PDB file of C-alpha atoms and ligand atoms in Angstrom:
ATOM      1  CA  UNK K 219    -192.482   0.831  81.592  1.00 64.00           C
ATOM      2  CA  UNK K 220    -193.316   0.905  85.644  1.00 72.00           C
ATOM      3  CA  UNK K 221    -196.147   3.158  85.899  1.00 81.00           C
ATOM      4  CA  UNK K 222    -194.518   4.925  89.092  1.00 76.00           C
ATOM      5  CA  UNK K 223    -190.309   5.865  88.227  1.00 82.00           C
ATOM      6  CA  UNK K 224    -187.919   2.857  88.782  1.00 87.00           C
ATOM      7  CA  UNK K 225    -186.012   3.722  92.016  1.00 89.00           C
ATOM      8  CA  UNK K 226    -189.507   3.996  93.856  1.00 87.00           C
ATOM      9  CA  UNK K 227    -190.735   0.679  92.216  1.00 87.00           C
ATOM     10  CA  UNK K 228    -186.840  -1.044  93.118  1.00 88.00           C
ATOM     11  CA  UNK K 229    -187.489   0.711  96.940  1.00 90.00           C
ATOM     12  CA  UNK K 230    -191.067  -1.228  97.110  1.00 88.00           C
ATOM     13  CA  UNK K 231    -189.400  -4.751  95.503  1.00 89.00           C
ATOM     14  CA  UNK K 232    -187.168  -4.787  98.455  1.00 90.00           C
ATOM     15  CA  UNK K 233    -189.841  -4.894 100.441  1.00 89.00           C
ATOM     16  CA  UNK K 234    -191.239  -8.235  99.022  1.00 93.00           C
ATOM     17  CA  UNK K 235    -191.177 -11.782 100.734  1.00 93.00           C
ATOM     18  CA  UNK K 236    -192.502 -14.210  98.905  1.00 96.00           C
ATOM     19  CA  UNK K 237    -195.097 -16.262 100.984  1.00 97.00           C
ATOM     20  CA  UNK K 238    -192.567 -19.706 100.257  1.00 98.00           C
ATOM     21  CA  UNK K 239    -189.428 -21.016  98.553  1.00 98.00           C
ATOM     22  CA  UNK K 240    -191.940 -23.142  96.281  1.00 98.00           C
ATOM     23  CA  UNK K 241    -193.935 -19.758  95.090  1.00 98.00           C
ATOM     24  CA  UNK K 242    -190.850 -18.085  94.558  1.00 98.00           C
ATOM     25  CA  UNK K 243    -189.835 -20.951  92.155  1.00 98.00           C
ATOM     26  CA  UNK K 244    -193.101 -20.441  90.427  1.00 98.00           C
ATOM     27  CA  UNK K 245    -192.400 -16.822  90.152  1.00 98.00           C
ATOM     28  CA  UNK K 246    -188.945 -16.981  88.796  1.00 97.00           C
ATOM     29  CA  UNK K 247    -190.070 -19.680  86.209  1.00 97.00           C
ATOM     30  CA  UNK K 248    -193.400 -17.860  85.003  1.00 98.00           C
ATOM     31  CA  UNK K 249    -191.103 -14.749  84.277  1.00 97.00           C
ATOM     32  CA  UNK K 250    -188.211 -16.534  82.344  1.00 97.00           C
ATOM     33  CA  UNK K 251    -191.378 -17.846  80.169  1.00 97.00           C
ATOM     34  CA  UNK K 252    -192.582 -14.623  79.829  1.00 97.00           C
ATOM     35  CA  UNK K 253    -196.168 -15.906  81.529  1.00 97.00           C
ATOM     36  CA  UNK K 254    -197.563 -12.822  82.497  1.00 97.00           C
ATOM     37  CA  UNK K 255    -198.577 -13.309  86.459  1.00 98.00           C
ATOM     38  CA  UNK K 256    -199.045 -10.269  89.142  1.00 98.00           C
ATOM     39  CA  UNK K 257    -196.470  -8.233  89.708  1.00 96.00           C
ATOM     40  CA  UNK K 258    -194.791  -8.293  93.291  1.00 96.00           C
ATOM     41  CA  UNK K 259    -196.067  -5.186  94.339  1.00 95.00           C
ATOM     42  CA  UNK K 260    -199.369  -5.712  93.272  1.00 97.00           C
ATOM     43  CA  UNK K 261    -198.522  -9.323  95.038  1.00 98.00           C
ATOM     44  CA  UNK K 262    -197.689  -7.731  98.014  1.00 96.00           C
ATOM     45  CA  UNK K 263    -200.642  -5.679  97.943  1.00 97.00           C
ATOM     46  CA  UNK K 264    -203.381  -7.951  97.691  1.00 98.00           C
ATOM     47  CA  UNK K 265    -201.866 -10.678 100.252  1.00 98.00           C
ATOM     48  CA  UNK K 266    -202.217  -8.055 102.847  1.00 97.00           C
ATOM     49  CA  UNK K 267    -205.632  -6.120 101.240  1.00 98.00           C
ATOM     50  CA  UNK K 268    -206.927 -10.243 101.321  1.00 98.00           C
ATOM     51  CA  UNK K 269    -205.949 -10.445 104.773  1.00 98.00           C
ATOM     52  CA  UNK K 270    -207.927  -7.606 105.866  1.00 98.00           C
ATOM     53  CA  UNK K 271    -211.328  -7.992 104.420  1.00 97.00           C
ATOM     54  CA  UNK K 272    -211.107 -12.120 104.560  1.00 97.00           C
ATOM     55  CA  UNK K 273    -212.878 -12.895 101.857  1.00 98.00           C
ATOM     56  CA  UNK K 274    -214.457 -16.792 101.963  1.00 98.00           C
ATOM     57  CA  UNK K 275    -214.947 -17.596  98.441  1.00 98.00           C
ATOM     58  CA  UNK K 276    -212.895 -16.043  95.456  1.00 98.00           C
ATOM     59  CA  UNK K 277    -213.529 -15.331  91.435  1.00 98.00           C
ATOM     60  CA  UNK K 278    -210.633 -15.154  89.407  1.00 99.00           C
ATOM     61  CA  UNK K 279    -210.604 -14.471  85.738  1.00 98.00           C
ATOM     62  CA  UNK K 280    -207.348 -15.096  83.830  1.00 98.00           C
ATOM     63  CA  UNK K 281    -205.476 -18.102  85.803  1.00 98.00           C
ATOM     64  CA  UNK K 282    -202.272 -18.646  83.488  1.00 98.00           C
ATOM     65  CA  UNK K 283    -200.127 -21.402  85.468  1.00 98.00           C
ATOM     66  CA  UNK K 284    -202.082 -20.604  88.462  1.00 98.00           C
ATOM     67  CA  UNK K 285    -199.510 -18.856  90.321  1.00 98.00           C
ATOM     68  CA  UNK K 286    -201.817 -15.724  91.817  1.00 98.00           C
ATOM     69  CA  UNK K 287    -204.463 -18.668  93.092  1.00 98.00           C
ATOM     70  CA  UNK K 288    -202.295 -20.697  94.444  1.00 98.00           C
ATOM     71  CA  UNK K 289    -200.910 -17.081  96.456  1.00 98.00           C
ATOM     72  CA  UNK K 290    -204.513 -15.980  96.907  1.00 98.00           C
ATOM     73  CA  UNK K 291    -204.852 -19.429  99.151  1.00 98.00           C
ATOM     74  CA  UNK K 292    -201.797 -20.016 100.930  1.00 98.00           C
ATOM     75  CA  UNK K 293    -202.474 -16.516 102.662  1.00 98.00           C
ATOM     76  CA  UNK K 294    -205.703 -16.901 103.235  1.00 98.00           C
ATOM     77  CA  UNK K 295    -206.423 -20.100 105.369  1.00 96.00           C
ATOM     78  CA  UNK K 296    -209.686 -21.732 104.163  1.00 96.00           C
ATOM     79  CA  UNK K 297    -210.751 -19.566 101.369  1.00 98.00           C
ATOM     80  CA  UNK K 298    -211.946 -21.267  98.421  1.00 98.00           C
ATOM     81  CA  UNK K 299    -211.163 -20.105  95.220  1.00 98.00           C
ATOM     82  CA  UNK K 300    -212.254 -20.279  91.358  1.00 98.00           C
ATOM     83  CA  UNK K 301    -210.349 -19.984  88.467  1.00 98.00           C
ATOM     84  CA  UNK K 302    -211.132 -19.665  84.562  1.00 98.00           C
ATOM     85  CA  UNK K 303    -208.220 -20.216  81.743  1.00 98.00           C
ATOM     86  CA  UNK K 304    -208.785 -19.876  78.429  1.00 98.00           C
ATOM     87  CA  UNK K 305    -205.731 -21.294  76.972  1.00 98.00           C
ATOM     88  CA  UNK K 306    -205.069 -24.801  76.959  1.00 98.00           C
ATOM     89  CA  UNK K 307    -201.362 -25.550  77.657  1.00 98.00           C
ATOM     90  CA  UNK K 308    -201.943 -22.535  80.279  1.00 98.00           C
ATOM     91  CA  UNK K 309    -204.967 -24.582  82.279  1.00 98.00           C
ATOM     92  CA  UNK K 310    -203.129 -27.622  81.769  1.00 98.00           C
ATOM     93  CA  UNK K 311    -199.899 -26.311  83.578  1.00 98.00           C
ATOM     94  CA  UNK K 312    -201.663 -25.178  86.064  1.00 98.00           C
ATOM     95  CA  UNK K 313    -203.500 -28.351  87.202  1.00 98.00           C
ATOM     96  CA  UNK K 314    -200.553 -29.474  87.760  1.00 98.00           C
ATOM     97  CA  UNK K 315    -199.190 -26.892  90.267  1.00 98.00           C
ATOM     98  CA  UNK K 316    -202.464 -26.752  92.152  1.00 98.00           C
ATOM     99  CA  UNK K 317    -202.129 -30.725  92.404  1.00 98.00           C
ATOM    100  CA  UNK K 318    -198.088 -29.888  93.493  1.00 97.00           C
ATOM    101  CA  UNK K 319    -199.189 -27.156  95.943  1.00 98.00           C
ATOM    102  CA  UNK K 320    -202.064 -29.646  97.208  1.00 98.00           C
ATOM    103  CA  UNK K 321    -204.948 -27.336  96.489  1.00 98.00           C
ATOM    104  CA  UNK K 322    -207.207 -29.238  94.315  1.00 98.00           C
ATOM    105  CA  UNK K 323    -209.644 -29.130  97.200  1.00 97.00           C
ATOM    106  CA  UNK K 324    -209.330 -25.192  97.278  1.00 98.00           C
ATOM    107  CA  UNK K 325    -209.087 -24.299  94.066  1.00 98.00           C
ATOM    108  CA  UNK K 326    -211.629 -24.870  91.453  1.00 98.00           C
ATOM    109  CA  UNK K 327    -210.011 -24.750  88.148  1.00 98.00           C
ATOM    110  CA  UNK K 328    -212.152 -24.416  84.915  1.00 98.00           C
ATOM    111  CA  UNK K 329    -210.483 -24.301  81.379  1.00 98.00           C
ATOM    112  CA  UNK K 330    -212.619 -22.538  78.544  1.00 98.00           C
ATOM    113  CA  UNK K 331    -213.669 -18.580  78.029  1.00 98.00           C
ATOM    114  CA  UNK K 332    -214.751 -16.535  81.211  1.00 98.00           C
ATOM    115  CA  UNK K 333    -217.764 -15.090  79.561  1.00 96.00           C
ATOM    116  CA  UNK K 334    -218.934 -18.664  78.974  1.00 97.00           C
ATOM    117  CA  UNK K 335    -217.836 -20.510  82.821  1.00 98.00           C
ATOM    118  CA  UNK K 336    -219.299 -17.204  84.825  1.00 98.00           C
ATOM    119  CA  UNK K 337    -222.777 -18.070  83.883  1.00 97.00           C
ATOM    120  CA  UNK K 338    -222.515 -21.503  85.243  1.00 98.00           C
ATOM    121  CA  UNK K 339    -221.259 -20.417  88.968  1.00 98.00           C
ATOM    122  CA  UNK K 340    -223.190 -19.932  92.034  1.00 98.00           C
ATOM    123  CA  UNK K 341    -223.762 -16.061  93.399  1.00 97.00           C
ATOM    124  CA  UNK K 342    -221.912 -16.339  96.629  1.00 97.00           C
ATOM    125  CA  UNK K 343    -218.494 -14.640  95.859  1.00 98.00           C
ATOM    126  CA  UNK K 344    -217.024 -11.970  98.136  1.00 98.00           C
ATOM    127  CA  UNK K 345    -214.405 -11.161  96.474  1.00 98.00           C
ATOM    128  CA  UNK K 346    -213.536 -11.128  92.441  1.00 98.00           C
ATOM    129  CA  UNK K 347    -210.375 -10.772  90.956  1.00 98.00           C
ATOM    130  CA  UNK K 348    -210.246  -9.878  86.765  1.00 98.00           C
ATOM    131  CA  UNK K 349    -206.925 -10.183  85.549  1.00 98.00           C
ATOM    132  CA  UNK K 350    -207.467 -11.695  81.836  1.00 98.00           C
ATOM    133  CA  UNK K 351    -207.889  -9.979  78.332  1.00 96.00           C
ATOM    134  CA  UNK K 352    -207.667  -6.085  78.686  1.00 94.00           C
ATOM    135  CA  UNK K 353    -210.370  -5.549  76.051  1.00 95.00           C
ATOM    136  CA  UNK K 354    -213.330  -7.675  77.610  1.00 97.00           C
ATOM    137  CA  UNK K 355    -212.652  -5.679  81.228  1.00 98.00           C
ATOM    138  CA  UNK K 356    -216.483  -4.527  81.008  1.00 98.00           C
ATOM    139  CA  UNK K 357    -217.772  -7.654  80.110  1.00 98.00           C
ATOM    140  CA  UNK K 358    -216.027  -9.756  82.784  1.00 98.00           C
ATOM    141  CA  UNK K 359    -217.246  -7.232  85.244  1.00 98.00           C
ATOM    142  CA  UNK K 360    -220.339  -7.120  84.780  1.00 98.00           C
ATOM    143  CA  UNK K 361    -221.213 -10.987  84.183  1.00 98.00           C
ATOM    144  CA  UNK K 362    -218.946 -11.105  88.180  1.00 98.00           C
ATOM    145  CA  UNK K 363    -220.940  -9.107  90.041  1.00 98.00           C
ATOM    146  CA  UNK K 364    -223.937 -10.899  89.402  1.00 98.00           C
ATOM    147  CA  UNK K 365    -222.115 -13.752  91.044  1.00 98.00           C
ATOM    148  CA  UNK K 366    -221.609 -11.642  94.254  1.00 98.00           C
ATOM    149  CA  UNK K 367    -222.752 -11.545  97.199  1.00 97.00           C
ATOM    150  CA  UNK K 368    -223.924  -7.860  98.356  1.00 95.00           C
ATOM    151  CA  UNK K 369    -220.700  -5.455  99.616  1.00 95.00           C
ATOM    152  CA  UNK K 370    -218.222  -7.601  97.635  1.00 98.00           C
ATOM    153  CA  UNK K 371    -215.305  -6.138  96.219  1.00 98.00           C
ATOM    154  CA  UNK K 372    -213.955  -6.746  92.797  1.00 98.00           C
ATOM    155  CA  UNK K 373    -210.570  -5.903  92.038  1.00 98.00           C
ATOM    156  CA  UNK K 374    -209.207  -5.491  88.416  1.00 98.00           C
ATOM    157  CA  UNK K 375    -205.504  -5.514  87.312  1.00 98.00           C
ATOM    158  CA  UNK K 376    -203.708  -3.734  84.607  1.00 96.00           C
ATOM    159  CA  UNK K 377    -206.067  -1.103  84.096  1.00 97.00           C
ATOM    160  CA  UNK K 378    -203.230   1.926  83.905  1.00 96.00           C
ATOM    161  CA  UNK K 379    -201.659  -0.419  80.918  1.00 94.00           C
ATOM    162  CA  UNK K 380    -198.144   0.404  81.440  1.00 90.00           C
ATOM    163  CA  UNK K 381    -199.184   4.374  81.854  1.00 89.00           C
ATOM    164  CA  UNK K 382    -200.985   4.302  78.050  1.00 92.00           C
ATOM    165  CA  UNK K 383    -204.956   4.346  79.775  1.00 94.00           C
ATOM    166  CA  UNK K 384    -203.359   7.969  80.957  1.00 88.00           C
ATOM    167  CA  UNK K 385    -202.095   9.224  77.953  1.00 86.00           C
ATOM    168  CA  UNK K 386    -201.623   7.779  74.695  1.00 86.00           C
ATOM    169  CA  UNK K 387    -197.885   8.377  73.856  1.00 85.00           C
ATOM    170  CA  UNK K 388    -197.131   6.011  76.171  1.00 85.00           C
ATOM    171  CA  UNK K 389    -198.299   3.341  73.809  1.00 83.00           C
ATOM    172  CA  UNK K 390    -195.407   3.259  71.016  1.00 85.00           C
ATOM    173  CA  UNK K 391    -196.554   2.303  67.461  1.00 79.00           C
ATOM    174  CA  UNK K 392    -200.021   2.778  68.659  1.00 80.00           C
ATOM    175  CA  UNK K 393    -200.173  -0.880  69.160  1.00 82.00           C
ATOM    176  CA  UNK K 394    -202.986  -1.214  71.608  1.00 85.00           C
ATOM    177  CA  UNK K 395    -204.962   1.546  70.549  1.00 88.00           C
ATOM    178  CA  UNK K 396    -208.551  -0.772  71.020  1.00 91.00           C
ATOM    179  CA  UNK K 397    -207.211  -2.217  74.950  1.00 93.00           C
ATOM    180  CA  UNK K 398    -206.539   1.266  75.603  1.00 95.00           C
ATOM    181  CA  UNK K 399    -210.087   2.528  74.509  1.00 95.00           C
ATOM    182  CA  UNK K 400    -211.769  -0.439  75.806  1.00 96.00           C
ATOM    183  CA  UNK K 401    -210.092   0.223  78.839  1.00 97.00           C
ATOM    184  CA  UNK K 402    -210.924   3.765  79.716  1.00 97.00           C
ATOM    185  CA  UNK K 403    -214.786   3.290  78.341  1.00 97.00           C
ATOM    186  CA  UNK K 404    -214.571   0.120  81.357  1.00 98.00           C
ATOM    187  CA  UNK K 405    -212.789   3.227  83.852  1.00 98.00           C
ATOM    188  CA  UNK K 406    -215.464   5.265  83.103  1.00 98.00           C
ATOM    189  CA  UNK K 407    -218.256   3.155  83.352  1.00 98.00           C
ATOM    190  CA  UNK K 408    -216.761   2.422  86.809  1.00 98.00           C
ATOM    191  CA  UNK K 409    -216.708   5.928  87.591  1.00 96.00           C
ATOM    192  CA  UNK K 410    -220.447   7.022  86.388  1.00 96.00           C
ATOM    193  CA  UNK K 411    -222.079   4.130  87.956  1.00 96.00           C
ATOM    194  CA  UNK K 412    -223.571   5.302  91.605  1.00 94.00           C
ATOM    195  CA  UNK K 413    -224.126   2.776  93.282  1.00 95.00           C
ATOM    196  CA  UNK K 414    -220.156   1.659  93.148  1.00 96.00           C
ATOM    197  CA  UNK K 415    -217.299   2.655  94.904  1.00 96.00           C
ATOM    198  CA  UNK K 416    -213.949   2.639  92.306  1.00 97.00           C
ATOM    199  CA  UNK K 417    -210.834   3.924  93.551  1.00 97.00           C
ATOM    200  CA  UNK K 418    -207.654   3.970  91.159  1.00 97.00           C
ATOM    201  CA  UNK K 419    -204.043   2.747  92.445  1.00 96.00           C
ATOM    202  CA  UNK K 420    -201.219   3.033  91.053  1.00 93.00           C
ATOM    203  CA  UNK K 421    -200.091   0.083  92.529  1.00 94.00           C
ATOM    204  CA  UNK K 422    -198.050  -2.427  89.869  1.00 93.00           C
ATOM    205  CA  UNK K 423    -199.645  -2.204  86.715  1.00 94.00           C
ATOM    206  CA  UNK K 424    -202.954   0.148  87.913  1.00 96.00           C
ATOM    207  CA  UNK K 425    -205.764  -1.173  90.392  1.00 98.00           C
ATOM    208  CA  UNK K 426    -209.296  -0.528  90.244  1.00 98.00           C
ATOM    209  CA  UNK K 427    -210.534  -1.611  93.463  1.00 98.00           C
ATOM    210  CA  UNK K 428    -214.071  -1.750  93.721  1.00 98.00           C
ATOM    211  CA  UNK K 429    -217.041  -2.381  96.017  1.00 98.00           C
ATOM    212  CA  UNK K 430    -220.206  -3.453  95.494  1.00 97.00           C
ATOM    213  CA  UNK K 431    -223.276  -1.908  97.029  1.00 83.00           C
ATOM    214  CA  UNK K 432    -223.954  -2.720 100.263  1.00 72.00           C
ATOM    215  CA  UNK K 433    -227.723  -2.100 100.320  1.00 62.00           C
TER     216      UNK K 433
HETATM  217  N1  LIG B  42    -203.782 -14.142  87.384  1.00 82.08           N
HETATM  218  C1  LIG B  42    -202.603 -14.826  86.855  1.00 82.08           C
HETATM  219  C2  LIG B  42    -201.472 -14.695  87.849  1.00 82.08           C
HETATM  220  O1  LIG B  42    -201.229 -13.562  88.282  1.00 82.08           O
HETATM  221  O2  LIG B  42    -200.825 -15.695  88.155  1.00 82.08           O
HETATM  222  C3  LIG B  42    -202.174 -14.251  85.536  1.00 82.08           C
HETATM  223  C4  LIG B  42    -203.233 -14.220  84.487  1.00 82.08           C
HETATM  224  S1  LIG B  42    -202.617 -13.692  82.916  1.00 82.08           S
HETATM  225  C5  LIG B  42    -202.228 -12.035  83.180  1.00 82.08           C
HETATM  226  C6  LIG B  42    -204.091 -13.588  81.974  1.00 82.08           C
HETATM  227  C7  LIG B  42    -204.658 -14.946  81.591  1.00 82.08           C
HETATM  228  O3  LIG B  42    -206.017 -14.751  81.213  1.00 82.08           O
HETATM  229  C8  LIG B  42    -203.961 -15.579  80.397  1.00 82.08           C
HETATM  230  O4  LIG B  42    -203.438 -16.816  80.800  1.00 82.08           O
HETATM  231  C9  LIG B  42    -205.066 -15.731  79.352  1.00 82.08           C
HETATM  232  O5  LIG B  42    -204.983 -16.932  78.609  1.00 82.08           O
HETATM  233  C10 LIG B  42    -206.316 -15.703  80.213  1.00 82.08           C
HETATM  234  N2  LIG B  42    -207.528 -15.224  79.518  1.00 82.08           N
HETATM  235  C11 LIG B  42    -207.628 -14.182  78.649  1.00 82.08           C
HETATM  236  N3  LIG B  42    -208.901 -14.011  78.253  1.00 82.08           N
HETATM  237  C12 LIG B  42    -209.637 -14.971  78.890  1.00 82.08           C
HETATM  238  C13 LIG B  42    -211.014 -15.322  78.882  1.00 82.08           C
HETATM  239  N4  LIG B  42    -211.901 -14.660  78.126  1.00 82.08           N
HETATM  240  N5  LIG B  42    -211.417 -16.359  79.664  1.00 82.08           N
HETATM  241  C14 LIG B  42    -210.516 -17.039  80.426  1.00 82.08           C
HETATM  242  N6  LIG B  42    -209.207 -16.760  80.454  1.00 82.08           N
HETATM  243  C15 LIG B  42    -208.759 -15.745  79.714  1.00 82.08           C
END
């Protein structure tokens, strides 16, 4: 279910261009094989929200084909990004359409578990973008910001799950009872800790947008 009602979220689809005829190829072929990638809206948002704050170097966790990195740098001129896939035939597919998009020298593409990669980077990311499994939120988090530089901003997706993190009859069958738990203890945590700014959007699938201390 869209997390705000359907003739609002058809009003903001009309309002998407995709950023080329190749991306929107990507897009339509991701969603026929029911690879999960951003939403348009939330697309949409963070083209423009990337464009503002220009960051120069990018964490992304949860790559699938590749399709929001390979968005992330065709709007942002120069920025270099990295990317961590867990799955195999995921990470392989999507070597191959950041070698097709010519971005191998932009994006940095590592295969294997988040929790494991993160502790090999470098601390100079501005700008972090979480968008794997919905259980480990906290964990991916908090292993990020210690790769950031001060007053970065991490932004994680999902985090309204379909409307469920609000109230729990909006997960039928009770089906993703520990995401949705995990998921508001990671909200929360958010919330309580002082020296972070969090604010919730209801922007695709739920934003946290968040920034890091400046001091
Ligand atoms: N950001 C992508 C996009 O919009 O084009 C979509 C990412 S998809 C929603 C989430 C991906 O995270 C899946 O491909 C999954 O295999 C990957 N993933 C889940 N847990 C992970 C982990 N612990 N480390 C690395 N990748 C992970």
């Amino acid at each position: 279910m869209n997390i705000t009602n359907d003739i609002v979220t058809e009003y903001i689809h009309n309002f998407y261009k995709p950023l080329s005829n190749e991306l929107d190829d990507l897009r339509e072929q991701s969603e026929n094989n029911n690879i999960p990638i951003i939403l348009k809206e939330t697309e949409n948002f963070l083209v423009n929200f990337l464009k503002i704050i220009k960051p120069k170097k990018i964490l992304e966790i949860g790559t699938a084909v590749g399709y929001s990195s390979i968005v992330f740098a065709t709007a942002i001129p120069g920025v270099k990004i990295t990317t961590i896939e867990k799955d195999e035939d995921l990470y392989t597919l999507a070597r191959y359409n950041i070698e097709r998009f010519a971005l191998t020298g932009r994006i940095n593409l590592f295969s294997g578990d988040a929790d494991d990669i993160i502790k090999t980077l470098n601390a100079d990311y501005d700008f972090v973008f979480i968008d794997a499994s919905k259980s480990h939120y906290r964990d991916f988090f908090k292993a990020a910001e210690k790769k950031c530089l001060t007053g970065a901003v991490i932004v994680s997706d999902n985090v309204l799950l379909k409307a469920s993190t609000v109230d729990d009859s909006f997960d039928k069958g009770r089906r993703h009872r520990t995401n949705i738990k995990r998921m508001r203890e990671f909200l929360n945590y958010l919330n309580e800790r002082e020296d972070l700014s969090t604010a919730l959007l209801s922007c695709g699938d739920g934003l946290a947008i968040t920034k890091l201390n400046d001091e």
